[in-house]
Every structure is written in C-alpha cells, then in structure tokens.
mmCIF file of C-alpha atoms in Angstrom:
data_model
loop_
_atom_site.group_PDB
_atom_site.id
_atom_site.type_symbol
_atom_site.label_atom_id
_atom_site.label_comp_id
_atom_site.label_asym_id
_atom_site.label_seq_id
_atom_site.Cartn_x
_atom_site.Cartn_y
_atom_site.Cartn_z
ATOM 1 C CA UNK A 298 -0.004 -0.021 -0.125
ATOM 2 C CA UNK A 299 1.430 3.403 -0.957
ATOM 3 C CA UNK A 300 1.887 5.957 1.716
ATOM 4 C CA UNK A 301 -0.150 9.196 1.061
ATOM 5 C CA UNK A 302 2.052 12.191 0.174
ATOM 6 C CA UNK A 303 2.852 14.322 3.193
ATOM 7 C CA UNK A 304 1.534 17.898 2.869
ATOM 8 C CA UNK A 305 4.132 20.641 2.699
ATOM 9 C CA UNK A 306 6.178 20.465 5.764
ATOM 10 C CA UNK A 307 9.214 22.099 7.017
ATOM 11 C CA UNK A 308 11.575 19.750 8.927
ATOM 12 C CA UNK A 309 13.930 21.918 10.829
ATOM 13 C CA UNK A 310 16.266 19.067 11.568
ATOM 14 C CA UNK A 311 16.655 18.211 7.816
ATOM 15 C CA UNK A 312 17.283 21.876 6.499
ATOM 16 C CA UNK A 313 20.397 22.779 4.557
ATOM 17 C CA UNK A 314 21.924 26.002 3.418
ATOM 18 C CA UNK A 315 20.299 25.375 0.087
ATOM 19 C CA UNK A 316 17.034 25.167 1.780
ATOM 20 C CA UNK A 317 13.410 24.384 0.422
ATOM 21 C CA UNK A 318 10.842 26.501 -1.164
ATOM 22 C CA UNK A 319 7.116 26.025 -0.974
ATOM 23 C CA UNK A 320 4.870 27.980 -2.978
ATOM 24 C CA UNK A 321 1.196 28.078 -4.024
ATOM 25 C CA UNK A 322 -2.285 29.612 -3.550
ATOM 26 C CA UNK A 323 -4.678 28.940 -0.711
ATOM 27 C CA UNK A 324 -8.200 30.034 -0.142
ATOM 28 C CA UNK A 325 -9.385 31.282 3.233
ATOM 29 C CA UNK A 326 -11.844 28.383 3.438
ATOM 30 C CA UNK A 327 -8.879 26.065 3.565
ATOM 31 C CA UNK A 328 -7.490 27.774 6.741
ATOM 32 C CA UNK A 329 -9.597 26.493 9.657
ATOM 33 C CA UNK A 330 -8.427 29.441 12.066
ATOM 34 C CA UNK A 331 -10.009 31.794 9.713
ATOM 35 C CA UNK A 332 -13.539 30.459 9.746
ATOM 36 C CA UNK A 333 -14.878 33.013 12.311
ATOM 37 C CA UNK A 334 -12.718 35.839 11.030
ATOM 38 C CA UNK A 335 -13.548 35.991 7.357
ATOM 39 C CA UNK A 336 -16.766 36.695 5.618
ATOM 40 C CA UNK A 337 -17.704 33.664 3.391
ATOM 41 C CA UNK A 338 -15.081 31.735 1.386
ATOM 42 C CA UNK A 339 -14.175 34.510 -1.055
ATOM 43 C CA UNK A 340 -10.567 35.400 -1.232
ATOM 44 C CA UNK A 341 -7.181 34.226 -2.395
ATOM 45 C CA UNK A 342 -3.813 34.028 -0.791
ATOM 46 C CA UNK A 343 -0.498 33.424 -2.843
ATOM 47 C CA UNK A 344 2.392 32.334 -0.641
ATOM 48 C CA UNK A 345 6.080 31.700 -0.995
ATOM 49 C CA UNK A 346 7.761 30.030 2.079
ATOM 50 C CA UNK A 347 11.506 29.486 2.058
ATOM 51 C CA UNK A 348 13.236 27.544 4.850
ATOM 52 C CA UNK A 349 17.069 27.284 5.091
ATOM 53 C CA UNK A 350 19.951 27.366 7.389
ATOM 54 C CA UNK A 351 21.928 30.551 7.614
ATOM 55 C CA UNK A 352 25.716 30.939 8.148
ATOM 56 C CA UNK A 353 25.304 30.514 11.903
ATOM 57 C CA UNK A 354 23.289 27.324 11.304
ATOM 58 C CA UNK A 355 20.006 28.790 12.323
ATOM 59 C CA UNK A 356 16.880 27.670 10.889
ATOM 60 C CA UNK A 357 15.423 30.742 8.890
ATOM 61 C CA UNK A 358 12.002 30.804 7.432
ATOM 62 C CA UNK A 359 10.914 33.496 5.032
ATOM 63 C CA UNK A 360 7.179 33.701 4.419
ATOM 64 C CA UNK A 361 5.596 35.943 1.855
ATOM 65 C CA UNK A 362 1.912 36.126 1.463
ATOM 66 C CA UNK A 363 -0.118 38.286 -0.894
ATOM 67 C CA UNK A 364 -3.737 38.368 -1.580
ATOM 68 C CA UNK A 365 -7.134 39.196 -0.056
ATOM 69 C CA UNK A 366 -9.933 38.169 2.144
ATOM 70 C CA UNK A 367 -13.314 39.178 2.741
ATOM 71 C CA UNK A 368 -14.386 40.885 6.109
ATOM 72 C CA UNK A 369 -17.537 42.297 7.563
ATOM 73 C CA UNK A 370 -17.115 45.969 8.678
ATOM 74 C CA UNK A 371 -17.921 46.227 12.353
ATOM 75 C CA UNK A 372 -19.482 49.709 11.907
ATOM 76 C CA UNK A 373 -21.769 48.887 8.912
ATOM 77 C CA UNK A 374 -21.980 45.288 8.702
ATOM 78 C CA UNK A 375 -21.003 45.523 4.955
ATOM 79 C CA UNK A 376 -18.606 42.986 3.256
ATOM 80 C CA UNK A 377 -15.549 44.293 1.951
ATOM 81 C CA UNK A 378 -12.306 43.295 0.249
ATOM 82 C CA UNK A 379 -9.237 43.461 2.671
ATOM 83 C CA UNK A 380 -5.800 43.267 1.217
ATOM 84 C CA UNK A 381 -3.278 40.855 2.690
ATOM 85 C CA UNK A 382 0.509 41.567 2.310
ATOM 86 C CA UNK A 383 2.753 39.675 4.632
ATOM 87 C CA UNK A 384 6.696 39.593 4.589
ATOM 88 C CA UNK A 385 7.867 37.761 7.816
ATOM 89 C CA UNK A 386 11.063 36.265 8.769
ATOM 90 C CA UNK A 387 11.107 33.693 11.512
ATOM 91 C CA UNK A 388 14.176 31.984 13.368
ATOM 92 C CA UNK A 389 13.179 28.418 14.453
ATOM 93 C CA UNK A 390 14.762 27.181 17.709
ATOM 94 C CA UNK A 391 14.164 23.729 18.998
ATOM 95 C CA UNK A 392 13.324 24.531 22.565
ATOM 96 C CA UNK A 393 12.061 27.345 24.801
ATOM 97 C CA UNK A 394 15.444 27.630 26.500
ATOM 98 C CA UNK A 395 16.941 28.413 23.106
ATOM 99 C CA UNK A 396 14.779 31.669 22.792
ATOM 100 C CA UNK A 397 16.762 34.840 23.250
ATOM 101 C CA UNK A 398 15.646 37.246 25.995
ATOM 102 C CA UNK A 399 12.764 39.374 24.648
ATOM 103 C CA UNK A 400 14.878 42.553 24.768
ATOM 104 C CA UNK A 401 17.591 40.935 22.641
ATOM 105 C CA UNK A 402 15.000 39.957 19.796
ATOM 106 C CA UNK A 403 15.391 42.281 16.872
ATOM 107 C CA UNK A 404 12.716 43.653 14.672
ATOM 108 C CA UNK A 405 14.021 41.951 11.530
ATOM 109 C CA UNK A 406 12.754 38.350 12.685
ATOM 110 C CA UNK A 407 10.598 36.595 15.288
ATOM 111 C CA UNK A 408 11.805 33.487 17.133
ATOM 112 C CA UNK A 409 9.546 30.409 17.129
ATOM 113 C CA UNK A 410 9.812 27.334 18.975
ATOM 114 C CA UNK A 411 9.634 24.347 16.341
ATOM 115 C CA UNK A 412 10.351 21.044 18.209
ATOM 116 C CA UNK A 413 9.248 19.051 15.136
ATOM 117 C CA UNK A 414 7.966 19.240 11.677
ATOM 118 C CA UNK A 415 6.066 22.471 10.965
ATOM 119 C CA UNK A 416 3.336 22.229 8.283
ATOM 120 C CA UNK A 417 3.415 25.021 5.918
ATOM 121 C CA UNK A 418 -0.306 25.607 5.984
ATOM 122 C CA UNK A 419 -0.083 26.146 9.791
ATOM 123 C CA UNK A 420 2.440 28.850 9.214
ATOM 124 C CA UNK A 421 0.480 30.598 6.614
ATOM 125 C CA UNK A 422 -2.850 30.373 8.778
ATOM 126 C CA UNK A 423 -0.994 31.860 11.854
ATOM 127 C CA UNK A 424 0.640 34.842 9.713
ATOM 128 C CA UNK A 425 -2.681 35.634 8.246
ATOM 129 C CA UNK A 426 -4.581 35.584 11.328
ATOM 130 C CA UNK A 427 -1.948 37.998 12.954
ATOM 131 C CA UNK A 428 -2.300 40.364 10.095
ATOM 132 C CA UNK A 429 -6.025 40.749 10.158
ATOM 133 C CA UNK A 430 -7.380 43.852 11.997
ATOM 134 C CA UNK A 431 -8.959 43.260 15.446
ATOM 135 C CA UNK A 432 -11.876 45.460 14.363
ATOM 136 C CA UNK A 433 -12.509 45.190 10.701
ATOM 137 C CA UNK A 434 -13.643 48.599 9.241
ATOM 138 C CA UNK A 435 -14.462 49.116 5.693
ATOM 139 C CA UNK A 436 -12.341 52.044 4.167
ATOM 140 C CA UNK A 437 -14.436 55.178 4.280
ATOM 141 C CA UNK A 438 -16.763 53.742 6.989
ATOM 142 C CA UNK A 439 -17.679 55.925 9.922
ATOM 143 C CA UNK A 440 -15.284 55.255 12.879
ATOM 144 C CA UNK A 441 -18.130 54.734 15.292
ATOM 145 C CA UNK A 442 -21.140 52.493 14.567
ATOM 146 C CA UNK A 443 -24.209 54.176 13.175
ATOM 147 C CA UNK A 444 -26.709 54.563 15.971
ATOM 148 C CA UNK A 445 -30.293 54.080 15.327
ATOM 149 C CA UNK A 446 -32.632 57.011 15.757
ATOM 150 C CA UNK A 447 -33.318 57.640 19.514
ATOM 151 C CA UNK A 448 -36.952 58.022 20.481
ATOM 152 C CA UNK A 449 -37.833 61.319 22.198
ATOM 153 C CA UNK A 450 -36.823 61.264 25.956
ATOM 154 C CA UNK A 451 -39.989 61.020 28.208
ATOM 155 C CA UNK A 452 -39.939 63.925 30.616
ATOM 156 C CA UNK A 453 -38.534 63.311 34.077
ATOM 157 C CA UNK A 454 -41.051 62.583 36.868
ATOM 158 C CA UNK A 455 -39.131 65.120 38.917
ATOM 159 C CA UNK A 456 -39.568 67.866 36.471
ATOM 160 C CA UNK A 457 -43.031 68.463 37.889
ATOM 161 C CA UNK A 458 -41.691 68.700 41.417
ATOM 162 C CA UNK A 459 -39.025 71.217 40.267
ATOM 163 C CA UNK A 460 -41.943 73.308 38.923
ATOM 164 C CA UNK A 461 -43.663 73.092 42.279
ATOM 165 C CA UNK A 462 -40.488 74.081 44.141
ATOM 166 C CA UNK A 463 -40.147 77.451 42.021
ATOM 167 C CA UNK A 464 -43.573 78.389 43.134
ATOM 168 C CA UNK A 465 -43.238 78.056 46.801
ATOM 169 C CA UNK A 466 -43.076 81.292 48.628
#
C-alpha cells in the first residue's frame, strides 16, 4: 500500500543552506482558524515560504503572502475586500530555552519554538490571523457604529416637582 504524500512541511532538523521552497495558492476556506474571522469563502492568498540554514546554522523561514480576504465591517456590517500583504522572517529554535531574552530580539525576525515538523499551511494560517485587523472597518466607513434614531426622551418625573419648588413662597 502506497503511503499518502505528506503535505508541505518544514523539517527543521533536515534543513540545509540550499533550503526548501514551498509556494502556491490557498483559499481562506482552507484555513480553519479563519472560519470565524472572514466573511464567506471568497478570497485568495498566494504564498512563498523559504526555509534554510543561515551562516550561523540557524533555521530561517521567510514567509511572503499576498492576496485578499473578505471581512465584515464592524461599523456598517457591509462585506469588503481586505488586502493581505505579509513579509515575515522567523528563526526556528528547538526549545524554549533556546529563545533569546525578549529585549535581545530584533525587529527583523521573530523567534518561534519548532520542536518538530512544521506544516506550511499552519505557518500561513498563523501569519494571516495575526495580520487581520482586530476590528475590521471598511475604508471610508464611519469610525463609530451608526446609531439607530433615539426615541424622544420622556420627561423626568421630577420635572413637575421642580416646577412646584419654584412656586413656593
């Protein structure tokens, strides 16, 4: 019986300086973590993930993702096309003890613990989730939700008492 092909996976323990390249197109519907974040299944994400060892024998992963997803505006409820443009660089380390102190991390790369094979789709999914706005807002939409017309206020029951107080001599 033939073994099913393994999905695109980065194996940090097998990387070389030459590296590996994974590229393709994925739809938001294929990324489970996006189910509650995107509106419908429309959208397309084109990715290129390169994994290699650098001169210091560190596992370096470059992840580029371009495309769009459909979101729902929190102010108006309208669907809108949200562009996605990601260019991340990760340094994979085998254990938490290999992570540098937070202050020592630079802005050029993020350190990630990868104690085993890392599916490329999981990497793409996490990058897209982190790139989406916490509060989606359609460009040009008001910054605050449009409020429904408020009914006229009923007069305060104490207004009559204030009127009586003014007549007292």
